[in-house]
Amino acid sequence: MSTFLWVIFPYICLATFVVGHFWRYRYDKFGWTTRSSQLYEDKLLRIGSPLFHFGILGVAVGHFMGLVVPQDWTDGVGISHELYHFVALAGGIPAGVATLAGLIILVYRRRTTGPVFRATTVNDKVMYAVLGTIIVLGMWNTIAGSLLTIGGEYNYRDGVSPWFRQIFWFQPDASLMAGAPLGFQLHAFLAFLLFAMWPFTRLVHVFSAPLGYVTRPYIVYRSRDERPGTATGSRAQKRGWERVQ
């Protein structure tokens, strides 16, 4: 079971992530959107959206530091374990709270605004549940993991982080995750599950950028020529072209 959970399952999810995005772009290009609902309600959106998006950026930076940057590097520049985990708490908890608060506001808005709720797919509803659980578990792991590390009981940078990096070297050691606390295991499992769901939800908009606007030709609007004697001026105007006097 450990081999399936911590070796096979991550690769299934990552393969689904890559192939799913290719499929979505190839066969559902017009559905590659957030399905913006700002026209229906914007008061809650103005509060929830910045909280969520700026919070998730902070969470992403924290995960990069904790998972991608080896502990030897921070030790090499003189950052102690206690200082590192203090910074993780000081930065990770506010980012997690902002992300969770933003998500709650956005889900509440989506649930209580009729047109917005009707535009929400089943995949998106499941995605919100998984994402919310991941955020809560991440905050718990940040607090509990830091306390356990300082207490000398468990250091996720000796277990979870090397396992995560080994995935991309195609040499994951399942025993590293098998020995991690349950909270870290659930967080990792659901995170990879979210990657598998990603291409089939509104999360695809993360990989969208309006680069085409830079090279797109200008749209030129011209008024209708109504001078007497011309082909246009000699025939009656159609509705919609009347000039306001």
Coordinates of N, CA and C in Angstrom, one line a residue:
M1 N 0.8 -1.2 0.0 CA 0.0 0.0 0.0 C 0.9 1.3 0.0
S2 N 2.0 1.3 0.8 CA 2.8 2.4 0.8 C 3.4 2.7 -0.6
T3 N 3.8 1.7 -1.3 CA 4.3 1.9 -2.6 C 3.3 2.5 -3.6
F4 N 2.0 2.1 -3.5 CA 1.0 2.7 -4.3 C 0.8 4.1 -3.9
L5 N 0.6 4.4 -2.6 CA 0.3 5.8 -2.2 C 1.4 6.8 -2.5
W6 N 2.6 6.4 -2.2 CA 3.7 7.4 -2.3 C 4.7 7.2 -3.4
V7 N 4.4 6.2 -4.3 CA 5.2 6.1 -5.5 C 4.3 6.1 -6.8
I8 N 3.4 5.2 -6.8 CA 2.5 5.1 -8.0 C 1.5 6.2 -8.1
F9 N 0.8 6.5 -7.0 CA -0.3 7.5 -7.1 C 0.2 8.9 -7.5
P10 N 1.3 9.4 -6.9 CA 1.8 10.7 -7.4 C 2.0 10.8 -8.9
Y11 N 2.5 9.7 -9.5 CA 2.8 9.7 -10.9 C 1.5 9.7 -11.7
I12 N 0.5 8.9 -11.2 CA -0.8 8.9 -11.9 C -1.4 10.3 -11.9
C13 N -1.3 11.0 -10.8 CA -1.9 12.3 -10.7 C -1.1 13.3 -11.6
L14 N 0.2 13.2 -11.6 CA 1.0 14.2 -12.4 C 0.7 13.9 -13.9
A15 N 0.6 12.6 -14.3 CA 0.3 12.3 -15.7 C -1.1 12.8 -16.1
T16 N -2.0 12.7 -15.2 CA -3.4 13.2 -15.4 C -3.4 14.7 -15.5
F17 N -2.5 15.4 -14.7 CA -2.4 16.8 -14.7 C -1.9 17.3 -16.1
V18 N -0.9 16.6 -16.6 CA -0.3 17.1 -17.9 C -1.2 16.7 -19.1
V19 N -1.6 15.4 -19.2 CA -2.4 15.0 -20.3 C -3.8 15.7 -20.2
G20 N -4.3 15.8 -19.0 CA -5.7 16.5 -18.9 C -5.7 17.9 -19.4
H21 N -4.6 18.7 -19.1 CA -4.5 20.0 -19.7 C -4.4 20.0 -21.2
F22 N -3.7 19.1 -21.7 CA -3.6 19.0 -23.2 C -4.9 18.7 -23.8
W23 N -5.6 17.7 -23.2 CA -7.0 17.4 -23.7 C -7.9 18.5 -23.6
R24 N -7.9 19.2 -22.4 CA -8.9 20.3 -22.2 C -8.6 21.4 -23.2
Y25 N -7.4 21.7 -23.5 CA -7.1 22.8 -24.4 C -7.4 22.4 -25.9
R26 N -7.2 21.1 -26.1 CA -7.4 20.6 -27.5 C -8.9 20.5 -27.8
Y27 N -9.7 20.0 -26.9 CA -11.1 19.7 -27.1 C -12.1 20.6 -26.4
D28 N -11.7 21.4 -25.5 CA -12.6 22.3 -24.8 C -12.0 23.7 -24.6
K29 N -11.4 24.2 -25.7 CA -10.7 25.5 -25.7 C -11.6 26.6 -25.2
F30 N -12.9 26.6 -25.7 CA -13.8 27.7 -25.3 C -14.2 27.5 -23.8
G31 N -14.0 26.4 -23.2 CA -14.3 26.2 -21.8 C -13.1 26.5 -20.9
W32 N -12.0 26.9 -21.5 CA -10.8 27.2 -20.7 C -11.0 28.6 -20.1
T33 N -11.7 28.7 -19.0 CA -12.0 30.0 -18.5 C -12.4 29.8 -17.0
T34 N -12.4 30.9 -16.3 CA -12.9 30.9 -14.9 C -14.4 31.0 -14.9
R35 N -15.0 31.2 -16.0 CA -16.5 31.5 -16.1 C -16.8 32.6 -15.1
S36 N -16.2 33.7 -15.4 CA -16.4 34.9 -14.6 C -17.8 35.2 -14.2
S37 N -18.1 35.5 -13.0 CA -19.4 35.8 -12.5 C -19.5 37.2 -11.9
Q38 N -18.6 38.1 -12.2 CA -18.6 39.4 -11.6 C -19.8 40.2 -11.9
L39 N -20.4 40.0 -13.1 CA -21.6 40.7 -13.4 C -22.8 40.4 -12.5
Y40 N -22.8 39.2 -11.9 CA -23.9 38.9 -11.0 C -23.7 39.4 -9.6
E41 N -22.5 39.5 -9.1 CA -22.2 40.0 -7.8 C -20.8 40.4 -7.7
D42 N -20.5 41.5 -7.1 CA -19.1 42.0 -7.1 C -18.6 42.5 -5.7
K43 N -19.6 42.6 -4.7 CA -19.2 43.1 -3.4 C -18.3 42.1 -2.7
L44 N -18.9 40.9 -2.6 CA -18.1 39.8 -1.9 C -16.9 39.4 -2.7
L45 N -17.0 39.5 -4.0 CA -15.9 39.1 -4.9 C -14.7 40.0 -4.7
R46 N -15.0 41.3 -4.5 CA -13.9 42.3 -4.2 C -13.1 42.0 -2.9
I47 N -13.8 41.4 -2.0 CA -13.1 41.0 -0.7 C -12.5 39.7 -0.8
G48 N -13.2 38.7 -1.2 CA -12.8 37.3 -1.2 C -11.7 37.0 -2.2
S49 N -11.8 37.5 -3.4 CA -10.8 37.2 -4.4 C -9.4 37.7 -4.1
P50 N -9.2 38.9 -3.7 CA -7.8 39.3 -3.3 C -7.3 38.5 -2.1
L51 N -8.1 38.3 -1.1 CA -7.7 37.5 0.0 C -7.2 36.1 -0.4
F52 N -8.0 35.5 -1.3 CA -7.6 34.1 -1.7 C -6.4 34.1 -2.6
H53 N -6.3 35.0 -3.6 CA -5.2 35.0 -4.5 C -3.9 35.4 -3.9
F54 N -3.9 36.5 -3.1 CA -2.6 36.9 -2.5 C -2.2 35.9 -1.4
G55 N -3.2 35.3 -0.7 CA -2.9 34.3 0.3 C -2.3 33.1 -0.3
I56 N -2.8 32.6 -1.5 CA -2.3 31.4 -2.1 C -0.9 31.7 -2.7
L57 N -0.6 32.9 -3.0 CA 0.8 33.2 -3.5 C 1.8 33.0 -2.3
G58 N 1.4 33.5 -1.1 CA 2.2 33.3 0.1 C 2.4 31.8 0.4
V59 N 1.3 31.1 0.3 CA 1.3 29.6 0.5 C 2.3 28.9 -0.4
A60 N 2.2 29.3 -1.7 CA 3.1 28.8 -2.7 C 4.5 29.0 -2.4
V61 N 4.8 30.2 -2.0 CA 6.2 30.6 -1.6 C 6.7 29.7 -0.5
G62 N 5.8 29.6 0.6 CA 6.2 28.8 1.7 C 6.4 27.3 1.3
H63 N 5.6 26.8 0.5 CA 5.8 25.4 0.0 C 7.1 25.2 -0.8
F64 N 7.4 26.2 -1.6 CA 8.6 26.2 -2.3 C 9.8 26.1 -1.4
M65 N 9.8 27.0 -0.4 CA 10.9 27.0 0.6 C 11.0 25.7 1.4
G66 N 9.9 25.2 1.8 CA 9.9 24.0 2.6 C 10.1 22.7 1.9
L67 N 9.7 22.6 0.6 CA 9.8 21.3 -0.1 C 10.9 21.3 -1.1
V68 N 11.2 22.4 -1.8 CA 12.2 22.4 -2.8 C 13.6 22.8 -2.3
V69 N 13.7 23.7 -1.4 CA 15.0 24.2 -0.9 C 15.5 23.2 0.1
P70 N 16.6 22.5 -0.1 CA 17.1 21.5 0.9 C 17.5 22.1 2.2
Q71 N 17.3 21.3 3.3 CA 17.7 21.8 4.6 C 19.2 22.2 4.7
D72 N 20.0 21.4 3.9 CA 21.5 21.7 3.9 C 21.8 23.1 3.5
W73 N 20.9 23.7 2.5 CA 21.2 25.0 2.0 C 20.9 26.1 3.1
T74 N 19.8 25.9 3.8 CA 19.5 26.9 4.9 C 20.5 26.7 6.0
D75 N 20.9 25.5 6.3 CA 21.9 25.3 7.4 C 23.2 26.0 6.9
G76 N 23.5 25.9 5.6 CA 24.8 26.4 5.1 C 24.9 27.9 5.2
V77 N 23.8 28.6 5.2 CA 23.8 30.1 5.3 C 23.6 30.5 6.7
G78 N 23.5 29.6 7.7 CA 23.5 30.0 9.1 C 22.1 30.1 9.6
I79 N 21.0 29.6 8.9 CA 19.7 29.7 9.4 C 19.4 28.5 10.3
S80 N 19.2 28.7 11.6 CA 18.9 27.6 12.5 C 17.6 26.9 12.3
H81 N 17.4 25.7 12.8 CA 16.1 25.1 12.7 C 15.0 25.9 13.4
E82 N 15.3 26.4 14.5 CA 14.3 27.2 15.3 C 13.9 28.5 14.5
L83 N 14.9 29.2 13.9 CA 14.6 30.4 13.2 C 13.8 30.1 11.9
Y84 N 14.2 29.0 11.3 CA 13.5 28.6 10.0 C 12.0 28.4 10.3
H85 N 11.7 27.6 11.3 CA 10.3 27.2 11.6 C 9.6 28.4 12.3
F86 N 10.3 29.3 12.9 CA 9.6 30.5 13.4 C 9.1 31.4 12.2
V87 N 10.0 31.5 11.2 CA 9.6 32.2 10.0 C 8.5 31.5 9.3
A88 N 8.5 30.2 9.3 CA 7.5 29.4 8.6 C 6.1 29.7 9.3
L89 N 6.1 29.8 10.6 CA 4.9 30.1 11.4 C 4.5 31.5 11.1
A90 N 5.4 32.4 11.2 CA 5.1 33.8 11.1 C 4.5 34.2 9.7
G91 N 5.1 33.5 8.7 CA 4.6 33.8 7.3 C 3.5 32.8 6.8
G92 N 3.6 31.6 7.3 CA 2.6 30.6 6.7 C 1.2 30.7 7.3
I93 N 1.1 31.0 8.6 CA -0.2 31.1 9.2 C -1.0 32.2 8.7
P94 N -0.5 33.5 8.6 CA -1.2 34.6 8.0 C -1.6 34.3 6.6
A95 N -0.7 33.7 5.8 CA -1.1 33.4 4.4 C -2.2 32.3 4.3
G96 N -2.1 31.3 5.2 CA -3.1 30.3 5.2 C -4.5 30.8 5.7
V97 N -4.5 31.7 6.7 CA -5.7 32.3 7.2 C -6.3 33.2 6.1
A98 N -5.5 34.0 5.4 CA -6.0 34.8 4.3 C -6.6 33.9 3.2
T99 N -5.9 32.8 2.8 CA -6.4 31.9 1.8 C -7.7 31.3 2.2
L100 N -7.8 30.8 3.4 CA -9.0 30.1 3.9 C -10.1 31.1 4.0
A101 N -9.9 32.3 4.5 CA -11.0 33.3 4.6 C -11.5 33.7 3.2
G102 N -10.6 33.9 2.3 CA -11.0 34.2 0.9 C -11.8 33.1 0.3
L103 N -11.4 31.8 0.5 CA -12.1 30.7 -0.1 C -13.5 30.6 0.6
I104 N -13.6 30.8 1.9 CA -14.9 30.8 2.5 C -15.9 31.8 1.9
I105 N -15.3 33.0 1.8 CA -16.1 34.1 1.2 C -16.6 33.8 -0.2
L106 N -15.7 33.3 -1.0 CA -16.0 32.9 -2.4 C -17.0 31.8 -2.5
V107 N -16.9 30.8 -1.6 CA -17.8 29.7 -1.7 C -19.2 30.1 -1.2
Y108 N -19.2 31.0 -0.1 CA -20.5 31.5 0.4 C -21.2 32.4 -0.7
R109 N -20.4 33.2 -1.4 CA -20.9 34.0 -2.5 C -21.5 33.1 -3.6
R110 N -20.8 32.0 -3.9 CA -21.2 31.1 -5.0 C -22.4 30.3 -4.6
R111 N -22.6 30.0 -3.3 CA -23.7 29.3 -2.8 C -25.0 30.1 -2.7
T112 N -24.8 31.4 -2.3 CA -26.0 32.2 -2.0 C -26.4 33.1 -3.2
T113 N -25.6 33.2 -4.2 CA -26.0 34.0 -5.4 C -26.5 33.1 -6.5
G114 N -27.8 33.1 -6.8 CA -28.4 32.1 -7.7 C -27.7 31.9 -9.0
P115 N -27.5 33.0 -9.8 CA -26.8 32.8 -11.1 C -25.4 32.2 -11.0
V116 N -24.7 32.6 -9.9 CA -23.3 32.2 -9.7 C -23.3 30.7 -9.4
F117 N -24.3 30.3 -8.5 CA -24.4 28.9 -8.1 C -24.7 28.0 -9.3
R118 N -25.6 28.5 -10.2 CA -26.0 27.7 -11.3 C -24.9 27.5 -12.3
A119 N -23.9 28.4 -12.3 CA -22.7 28.3 -13.2 C -21.6 27.5 -12.6
T120 N -21.8 26.9 -11.4 CA -20.8 26.1 -10.8 C -21.0 24.6 -11.1
T121 N -20.0 24.0 -11.6 CA -20.1 22.6 -12.0 C -19.8 21.7 -10.8
V122 N -20.2 20.4 -11.0 CA -20.0 19.4 -9.9 C -18.5 19.3 -9.6
N123 N -17.7 19.3 -10.7 CA -16.2 19.2 -10.5 C -15.7 20.3 -9.7
D124 N -16.2 21.5 -9.9 CA -15.8 22.7 -9.1 C -16.2 22.6 -7.7
K125 N -17.4 22.0 -7.4 CA -17.8 21.9 -6.0 C -16.9 20.9 -5.3
V126 N -16.5 19.8 -5.9 CA -15.6 18.8 -5.3 C -14.3 19.5 -5.1
M127 N -13.8 20.2 -6.1 CA -12.5 20.9 -6.0 C -12.5 21.8 -4.8
Y128 N -13.5 22.6 -4.6 CA -13.6 23.5 -3.4 C -13.4 22.7 -2.1
A129 N -14.1 21.6 -2.0 CA -14.0 20.8 -0.8 C -12.6 20.3 -0.6
V130 N -12.0 19.7 -1.6 CA -10.7 19.2 -1.5 C -9.7 20.3 -1.2
L131 N -9.8 21.5 -1.9 CA -8.9 22.6 -1.6 C -9.0 23.1 -0.2
G132 N -10.2 23.3 0.3 CA -10.4 23.7 1.6 C -9.8 22.8 2.7
T133 N -10.0 21.5 2.4 CA -9.4 20.5 3.4 C -7.8 20.6 3.3
I134 N -7.3 20.8 2.1 CA -5.8 20.9 2.0 C -5.3 22.1 2.8
I135 N -6.0 23.2 2.7 CA -5.6 24.4 3.3 C -5.6 24.3 4.9
V136 N -6.7 23.7 5.4 CA -6.8 23.4 6.8 C -5.7 22.5 7.3
L137 N -5.5 21.4 6.6 CA -4.4 20.5 6.9 C -3.1 21.1 6.9
G138 N -2.9 22.0 5.8 CA -1.6 22.7 5.7 C -1.3 23.6 6.9
M139 N -2.3 24.3 7.4 CA -2.2 25.2 8.5 C -1.9 24.4 9.8
W140 N -2.6 23.3 9.9 CA -2.3 22.4 11.1 C -0.9 21.9 11.0
N141 N -0.5 21.4 9.9 CA 0.9 20.9 9.7 C 1.9 21.9 10.0
T142 N 1.7 23.2 9.6 CA 2.6 24.2 9.8 C 2.8 24.5 11.3
I143 N 1.7 24.4 12.1 CA 1.8 24.6 13.5 C 2.4 23.4 14.2
A144 N 1.7 22.3 13.9 CA 2.2 21.0 14.6 C 3.6 20.6 14.2
G145 N 3.8 20.8 12.9 CA 5.1 20.4 12.4 C 6.3 21.2 13.0
S146 N 6.0 22.5 13.1 CA 7.0 23.4 13.7 C 7.3 23.0 15.2
L147 N 6.2 22.7 15.9 CA 6.3 22.4 17.3 C 7.0 21.0 17.5
L148 N 6.7 20.0 16.6 CA 7.3 18.7 16.7 C 8.8 18.8 16.3
T149 N 9.1 19.7 15.3 CA 10.5 19.8 14.9 C 11.3 20.4 16.0
I150 N 10.8 21.5 16.6 CA 11.5 22.2 17.7 C 11.7 21.2 18.9
G151 N 10.6 20.4 19.1 CA 10.7 19.4 20.2 C 11.6 18.2 19.8
G152 N 12.1 18.1 18.6 CA 12.9 17.0 18.2 C 12.2 15.7 17.9
E153 N 10.9 15.7 17.7 CA 10.1 14.5 17.5 C 10.1 14.2 16.0
Y154 N 9.8 15.2 15.1 CA 9.7 14.9 13.7 C 10.0 16.2 12.9
N155 N 10.8 16.1 11.9 CA 11.2 17.2 11.1 C 10.8 16.8 9.6
Y156 N 9.8 17.5 9.1 CA 9.3 17.2 7.8 C 10.3 17.5 6.7
R157 N 11.3 18.3 7.0 CA 12.4 18.6 6.0 C 13.4 17.4 5.9
D158 N 13.3 16.5 6.8 CA 14.1 15.2 6.7 C 13.3 14.1 6.1
G159 N 11.9 14.3 5.9 CA 11.1 13.2 5.4 C 10.3 13.6 4.2
V160 N 9.3 14.5 4.4 CA 8.4 14.9 3.3 C 9.1 15.6 2.2
S161 N 10.0 16.5 2.6 CA 10.7 17.3 1.6 C 11.6 16.5 0.6
P162 N 12.5 15.6 1.2 CA 13.3 14.8 0.3 C 12.4 13.9 -0.6
W163 N 11.3 13.3 0.0 CA 10.4 12.4 -0.8 C 9.8 13.2 -2.0
F164 N 9.4 14.5 -1.7 CA 8.8 15.3 -2.8 C 9.9 15.5 -3.9
R165 N 11.1 15.9 -3.5 CA 12.1 16.2 -4.6 C 12.5 14.9 -5.3
Q166 N 12.4 13.7 -4.6 CA 12.8 12.5 -5.3 C 11.8 12.1 -6.4
I167 N 10.6 12.6 -6.3 CA 9.5 12.3 -7.3 C 10.0 12.7 -8.6
F168 N 10.6 13.9 -8.7 CA 11.0 14.5 -10.0 C 12.4 13.9 -10.4
W169 N 13.0 13.1 -9.6 CA 14.2 12.4 -10.0 C 13.9 10.9 -10.3
F170 N 12.6 10.6 -10.2 CA 12.0 9.2 -10.4 C 12.7 8.2 -9.5
Q171 N 12.9 8.7 -8.2 CA 13.4 7.8 -7.2 C 12.8 8.0 -5.9
P172 N 11.4 8.0 -5.8 CA 10.8 8.3 -4.5 C 10.9 7.2 -3.5
D173 N 11.3 7.5 -2.3 CA 11.4 6.5 -1.2 C 10.1 6.5 -0.4
A174 N 9.3 5.5 -0.6 CA 8.0 5.5 0.1 C 8.1 5.5 1.6
S175 N 9.2 5.0 2.1 CA 9.3 4.9 3.5 C 9.4 6.2 4.2
L176 N 9.9 7.2 3.5 CA 10.0 8.6 4.0 C 8.6 9.1 4.3
M177 N 7.6 8.8 3.5 CA 6.2 9.3 3.8 C 5.5 8.3 4.7
A178 N 5.8 7.1 4.6 CA 5.2 6.1 5.5 C 5.5 6.4 7.0
G179 N 6.6 7.1 7.2 CA 7.0 7.4 8.6 C 6.6 8.8 9.0
A180 N 5.9 9.5 8.2 CA 5.4 10.9 8.5 C 4.1 10.8 9.3
P181 N 3.8 11.8 10.1 CA 2.5 11.9 10.8 C 1.4 11.9 9.8
L182 N 0.2 11.5 10.3 CA -1.0 11.3 9.5 C -1.4 12.6 8.8
G183 N -1.2 13.8 9.5 CA -1.6 15.1 8.9 C -0.8 15.4 7.6
F184 N 0.5 15.1 7.7 CA 1.3 15.3 6.5 C 1.0 14.3 5.4
Q185 N 0.6 13.1 5.7 CA 0.2 12.1 4.7 C -1.1 12.5 4.0
L186 N -2.1 12.9 4.8 CA -3.3 13.4 4.2 C -3.1 14.6 3.3
H187 N -2.3 15.5 3.8 CA -2.0 16.8 3.0 C -1.4 16.5 1.7
A188 N -0.4 15.6 1.7 CA 0.3 15.2 0.5 C -0.7 14.4 -0.5
F189 N -1.4 13.5 0.1 CA -2.3 12.7 -0.8 C -3.4 13.6 -1.4
L190 N -4.0 14.5 -0.7 CA -5.0 15.4 -1.2 C -4.4 16.4 -2.2
A191 N -3.2 16.8 -1.9 CA -2.6 17.8 -2.9 C -2.4 17.1 -4.2
F192 N -1.9 15.9 -4.3 CA -1.8 15.2 -5.6 C -3.1 14.9 -6.2
L193 N -4.1 14.6 -5.4 CA -5.5 14.4 -5.9 C -6.0 15.7 -6.6
L194 N -5.7 16.8 -6.0 CA -6.1 18.1 -6.5 C -5.4 18.3 -7.9
F195 N -4.1 17.9 -8.0 CA -3.4 18.0 -9.3 C -4.1 17.2 -10.3
A196 N -4.6 16.0 -10.0 CA -5.3 15.2 -10.9 C -6.7 15.8 -11.4
M197 N -7.3 16.5 -10.4 CA -8.6 17.2 -10.7 C -8.4 18.5 -11.5
W198 N -7.3 19.1 -11.4 CA -7.0 20.5 -11.9 C -7.5 20.7 -13.3
P199 N -7.2 19.9 -14.3 CA -7.5 20.2 -15.7 C -9.0 20.2 -15.9
F200 N -9.8 19.6 -15.0 CA -11.2 19.5 -15.3 C -12.1 20.5 -14.4
T201 N -11.4 21.5 -13.9 CA -12.1 22.5 -13.1 C -11.7 23.9 -13.6
R202 N -12.2 24.9 -12.9 CA -11.9 26.3 -13.3 C -10.5 26.7 -13.0
L203 N -9.7 25.8 -12.3 CA -8.3 26.1 -11.9 C -7.4 26.2 -13.2
V204 N -7.9 25.8 -14.3 CA -7.1 25.9 -15.6 C -6.8 27.3 -15.9
H205 N -7.5 28.3 -15.3 CA -7.3 29.7 -15.7 C -5.9 30.1 -15.1
V206 N -5.3 29.3 -14.2 CA -4.0 29.7 -13.7 C -3.0 29.8 -14.8
F207 N -3.2 29.0 -15.9 CA -2.2 28.9 -17.0 C -2.7 29.7 -18.2
S208 N -3.5 30.7 -17.9 CA -4.0 31.6 -19.0 C -3.4 33.0 -18.8
A209 N -3.0 33.6 -19.9 CA -2.5 34.9 -19.9 C -2.9 35.6 -21.2
P210 N -3.3 36.9 -21.1 CA -3.8 37.6 -22.3 C -2.7 38.0 -23.2
L211 N -1.7 37.1 -23.6 CA -0.6 37.5 -24.4 C -1.0 37.9 -25.8
G212 N -2.1 37.4 -26.3 CA -2.6 37.7 -27.6 C -2.9 39.1 -27.8
Y213 N -3.3 39.8 -26.8 CA -3.6 41.2 -26.9 C -2.5 42.1 -27.3
V214 N -1.3 41.6 -27.1 CA -0.1 42.4 -27.4 C 0.1 42.5 -29.0
T215 N -0.2 41.4 -29.6 CA 0.0 41.4 -31.1 C -1.3 41.4 -31.9
R216 N -2.5 41.5 -31.2 CA -3.7 41.5 -31.9 C -3.9 42.8 -32.6
P217 N -4.4 42.8 -33.9 CA -4.6 44.1 -34.6 C -5.7 45.0 -33.9
Y218 N -5.6 46.3 -34.1 CA -6.6 47.2 -33.5 C -7.9 46.9 -34.1
I219 N -9.0 47.2 -33.4 CA -10.3 47.1 -33.9 C -10.7 48.6 -34.2
V220 N -11.0 48.9 -35.5 CA -11.3 50.3 -35.9 C -12.8 50.4 -36.1
Y221 N -13.4 51.4 -35.5 CA -14.8 51.6 -35.6 C -15.0 52.9 -36.5
R222 N -15.8 52.8 -37.5 CA -16.1 53.9 -38.4 C -17.6 54.2 -38.5
S223 N -17.9 55.4 -38.6 CA -19.3 55.8 -38.7 C -19.8 55.6 -40.1
R224 N -21.1 55.4 -40.4 CA -21.6 55.1 -41.7 C -21.6 56.4 -42.5
D225 N -21.1 56.3 -43.8 CA -21.0 57.5 -44.7 C -22.4 57.8 -45.2
E226 N -23.0 59.0 -44.9 CA -24.3 59.4 -45.3 C -24.3 60.6 -46.2
R227 N -23.2 60.8 -46.9 CA -23.2 62.0 -47.8 C -24.2 61.7 -49.0
P228 N -25.0 62.7 -49.4 CA -25.9 62.6 -50.6 C -25.1 62.2 -51.8
G229 N -25.7 61.4 -52.7 CA -25.0 61.1 -53.9 C -24.2 59.8 -53.9
T230 N -23.9 59.4 -52.6 CA -23.1 58.1 -52.5 C -24.1 56.9 -52.4
A231 N -23.5 55.8 -52.6 CA -24.3 54.6 -52.6 C -25.0 54.4 -51.3
T232 N -24.3 54.8 -50.2 CA -24.9 54.6 -48.9 C -25.9 55.7 -48.6
G233 N -25.6 56.9 -49.0 CA -26.5 58.0 -48.8 C -27.8 58.0 -49.6
S234 N -27.8 57.2 -50.6 CA -29.0 57.2 -51.5 C -30.0 56.2 -51.1
R235 N -29.7 55.3 -50.1 CA -30.7 54.4 -49.6 C -31.0 54.6 -48.1
A236 N -32.2 54.1 -47.8 CA -32.7 54.4 -46.4 C -31.7 53.7 -45.4
Q237 N -31.6 54.4 -44.3 CA -30.8 53.8 -43.2 C -31.6 52.7 -42.5
K238 N -30.8 51.7 -42.0 CA -31.3 50.6 -41.3 C -31.4 51.0 -39.8
R239 N -32.3 50.3 -39.1 CA -32.4 50.6 -37.7 C -31.1 50.3 -37.0
G240 N -30.8 51.1 -36.0 CA -29.5 50.9 -35.3 C -28.4 51.8 -35.8
W241 N -28.7 52.5 -36.9 CA -27.7 53.5 -37.5 C -28.2 54.9 -37.4
E242 N -29.3 55.1 -36.7 CA -29.8 56.5 -36.6 C -28.9 57.3 -35.8
R243 N -28.7 58.5 -36.3 CA -27.8 59.5 -35.6 C -28.6 60.3 -34.6
V244 N -28.1 60.4 -33.4 CA -28.8 61.2 -32.4 C -28.5 62.7 -32.7
Q245 N -29.6 63.5 -32.8 CA -29.4 64.9 -33.1 C -29.2 65.7 -31.8

